[in-house]
C-alpha positions as a Python dict, from the first residue, in 0.01 Angstrom:
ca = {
    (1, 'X'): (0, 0, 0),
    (2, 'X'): (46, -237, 291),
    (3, 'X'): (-287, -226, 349),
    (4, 'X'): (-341, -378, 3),
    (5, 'X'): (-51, -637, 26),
    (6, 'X'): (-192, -746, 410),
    (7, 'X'): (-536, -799, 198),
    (8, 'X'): (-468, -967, -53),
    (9, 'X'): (-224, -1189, 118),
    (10, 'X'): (-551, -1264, 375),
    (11, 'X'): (-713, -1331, 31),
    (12, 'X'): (-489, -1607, -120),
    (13, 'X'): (-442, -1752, 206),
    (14, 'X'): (-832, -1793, 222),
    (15, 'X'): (-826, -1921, -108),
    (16, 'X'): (-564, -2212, -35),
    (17, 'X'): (-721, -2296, 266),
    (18, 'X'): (-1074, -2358, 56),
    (19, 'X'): (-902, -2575, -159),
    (20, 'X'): (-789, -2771, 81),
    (21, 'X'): (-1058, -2847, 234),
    (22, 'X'): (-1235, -2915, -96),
    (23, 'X'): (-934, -3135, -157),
    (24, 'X'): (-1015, -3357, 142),
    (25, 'X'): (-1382, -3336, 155),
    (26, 'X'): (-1564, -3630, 77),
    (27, 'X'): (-1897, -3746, -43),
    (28, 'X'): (-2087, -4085, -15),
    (29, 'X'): (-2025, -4211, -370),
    (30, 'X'): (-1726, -4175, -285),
    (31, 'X'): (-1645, -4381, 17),
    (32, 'X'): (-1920, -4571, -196),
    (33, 'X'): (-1655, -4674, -435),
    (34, 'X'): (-1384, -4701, -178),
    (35, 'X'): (-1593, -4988, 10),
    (36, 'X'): (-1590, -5142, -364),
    (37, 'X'): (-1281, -5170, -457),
    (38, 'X'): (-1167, -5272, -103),
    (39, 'X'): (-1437, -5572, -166),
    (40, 'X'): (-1249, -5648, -507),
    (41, 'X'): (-920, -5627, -342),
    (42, 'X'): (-1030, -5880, -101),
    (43, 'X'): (-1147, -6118, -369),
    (44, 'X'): (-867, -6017, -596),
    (45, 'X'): (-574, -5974, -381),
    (46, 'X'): (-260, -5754, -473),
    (47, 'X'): (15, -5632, -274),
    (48, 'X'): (88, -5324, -430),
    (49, 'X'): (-337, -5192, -466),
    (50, 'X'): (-380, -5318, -101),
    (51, 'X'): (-148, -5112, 7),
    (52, 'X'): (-279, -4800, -199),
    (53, 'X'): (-583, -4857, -75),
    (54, 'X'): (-532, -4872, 319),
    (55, 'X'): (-338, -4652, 553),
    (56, 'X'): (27, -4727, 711),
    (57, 'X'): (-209, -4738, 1032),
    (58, 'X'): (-426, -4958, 977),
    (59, 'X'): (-616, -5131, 1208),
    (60, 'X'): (-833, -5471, 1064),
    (61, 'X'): (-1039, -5657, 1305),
    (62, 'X'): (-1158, -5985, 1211),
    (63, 'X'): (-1466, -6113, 1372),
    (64, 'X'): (-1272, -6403, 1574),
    (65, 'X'): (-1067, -6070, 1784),
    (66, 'X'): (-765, -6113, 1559),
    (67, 'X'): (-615, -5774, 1491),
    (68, 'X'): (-353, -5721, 1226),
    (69, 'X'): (-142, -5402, 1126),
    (70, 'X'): (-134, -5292, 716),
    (71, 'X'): (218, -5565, 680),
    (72, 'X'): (-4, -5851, 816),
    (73, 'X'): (-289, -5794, 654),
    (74, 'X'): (-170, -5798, 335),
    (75, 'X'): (63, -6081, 421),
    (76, 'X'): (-244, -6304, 555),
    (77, 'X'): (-469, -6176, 234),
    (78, 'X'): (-188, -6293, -14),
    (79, 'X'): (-18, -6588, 205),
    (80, 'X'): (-258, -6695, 453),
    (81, 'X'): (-510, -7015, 428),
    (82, 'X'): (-837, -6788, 316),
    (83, 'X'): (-942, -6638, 34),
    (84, 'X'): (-1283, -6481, -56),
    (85, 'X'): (-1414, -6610, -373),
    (86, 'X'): (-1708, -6335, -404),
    (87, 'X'): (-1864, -6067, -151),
    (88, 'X'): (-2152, -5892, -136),
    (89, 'X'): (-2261, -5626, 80),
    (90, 'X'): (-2621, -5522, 176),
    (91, 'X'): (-2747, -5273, 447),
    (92, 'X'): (-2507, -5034, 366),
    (93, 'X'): (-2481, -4681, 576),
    (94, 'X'): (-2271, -4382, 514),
    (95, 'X'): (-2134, -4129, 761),
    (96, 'X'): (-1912, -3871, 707),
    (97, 'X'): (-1735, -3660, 972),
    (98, 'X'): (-1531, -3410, 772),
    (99, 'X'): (-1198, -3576, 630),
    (100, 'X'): (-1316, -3919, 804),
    (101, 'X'): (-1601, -4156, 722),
    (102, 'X'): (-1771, -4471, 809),
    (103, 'X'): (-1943, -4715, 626),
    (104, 'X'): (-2151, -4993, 842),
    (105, 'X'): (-2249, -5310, 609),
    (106, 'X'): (-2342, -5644, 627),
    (107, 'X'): (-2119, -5875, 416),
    (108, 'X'): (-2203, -6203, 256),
    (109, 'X'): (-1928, -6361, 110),
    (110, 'X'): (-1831, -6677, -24),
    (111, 'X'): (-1485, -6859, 21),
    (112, 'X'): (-1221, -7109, 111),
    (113, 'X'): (-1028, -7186, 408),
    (114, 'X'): (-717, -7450, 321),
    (115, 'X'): (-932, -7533, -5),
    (116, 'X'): (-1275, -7593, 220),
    (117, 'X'): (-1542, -7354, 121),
    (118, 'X'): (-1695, -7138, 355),
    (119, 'X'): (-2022, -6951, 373),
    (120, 'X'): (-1932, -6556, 556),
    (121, 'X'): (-2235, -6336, 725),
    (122, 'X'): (-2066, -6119, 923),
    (123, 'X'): (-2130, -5769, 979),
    (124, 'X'): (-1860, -5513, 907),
    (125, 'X'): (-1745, -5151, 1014),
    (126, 'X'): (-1490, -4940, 809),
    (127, 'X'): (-1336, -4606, 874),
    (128, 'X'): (-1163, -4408, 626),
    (129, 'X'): (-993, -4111, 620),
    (130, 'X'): (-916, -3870, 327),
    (131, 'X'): (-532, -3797, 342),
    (132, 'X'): (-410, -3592, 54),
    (133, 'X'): (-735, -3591, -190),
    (134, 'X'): (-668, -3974, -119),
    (135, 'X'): (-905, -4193, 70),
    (136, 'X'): (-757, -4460, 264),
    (137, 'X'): (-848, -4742, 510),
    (138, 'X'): (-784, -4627, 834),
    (139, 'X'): (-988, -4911, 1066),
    (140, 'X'): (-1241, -5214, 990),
    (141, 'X'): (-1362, -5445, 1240),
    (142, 'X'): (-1624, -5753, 1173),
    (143, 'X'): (-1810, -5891, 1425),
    (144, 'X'): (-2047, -6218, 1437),
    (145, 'X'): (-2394, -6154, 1393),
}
């Protein structure tokens, strides 16, 4: 009999440990769509979905060496003196390293600084992670090309 309970116990712990890891594996279409909407938050900017959408952590590099936490980038996407009128992305790569990802791009973008518009071609690196079935922002850093 204890043979049977120590079994089946190894069984269902098996079992929850495969979902698990099904719950936090990810696939390209989906860090696909998470570089998306990210792009549509940045056009389209709201508190509440940006912070949904990124991790308490995160890290966002801007091409000049500015680094901001989640608070201030937010704050600078909803407050600050730019705002992205349309992106577009080309050159995309995938890579996914169990619960974590990256996706490499090349953004184009179109915008306005204090009402000026401004032409972006920058090229961009994101990490996400999958916390929870839930993939977040973790790190992205631009840099000039």
């Amino acid at each position: 009999m204890r043979a049977r309970i120590f079994c089946l116990s190894f069984i269902l712990a098996l079992a929850a440990i495969s979902c698990s890891a099904q719950k936090d594996a990810i696939n390209k279409d989906e860090v696909a769509m998470a570089v998306e909407s990210l792009n549509e938050a940045l056009v389209n900017p709201e508190s509440e979905k940006l912070k949904n959408i990124t991790s308490e952590n995160l890290t966002y590099g801007h091409s000049s060496g500015t680094l901001e936490n989640q608070g201030e980038f937010i704050d600078a996407l909803i407050n600050g003196p730019f705002d992205f009128l349309s992106i577009d992305t080309s050159q995309d790569q995938i890579t996914i390293y169990g619960n974590t990802a990256i996706a490499r791009h090349i953004m184009t973008a179109k915008g306005a600084n204090n009402g000026q518009p401004v032409d972006v071609h920058i090229g961009i690196m994101l990490v996400f992670q999958k916390r929870k079935g839930q993939l977040l922002l973790l790190a992205r850093q631009a840099y000039k090309l």
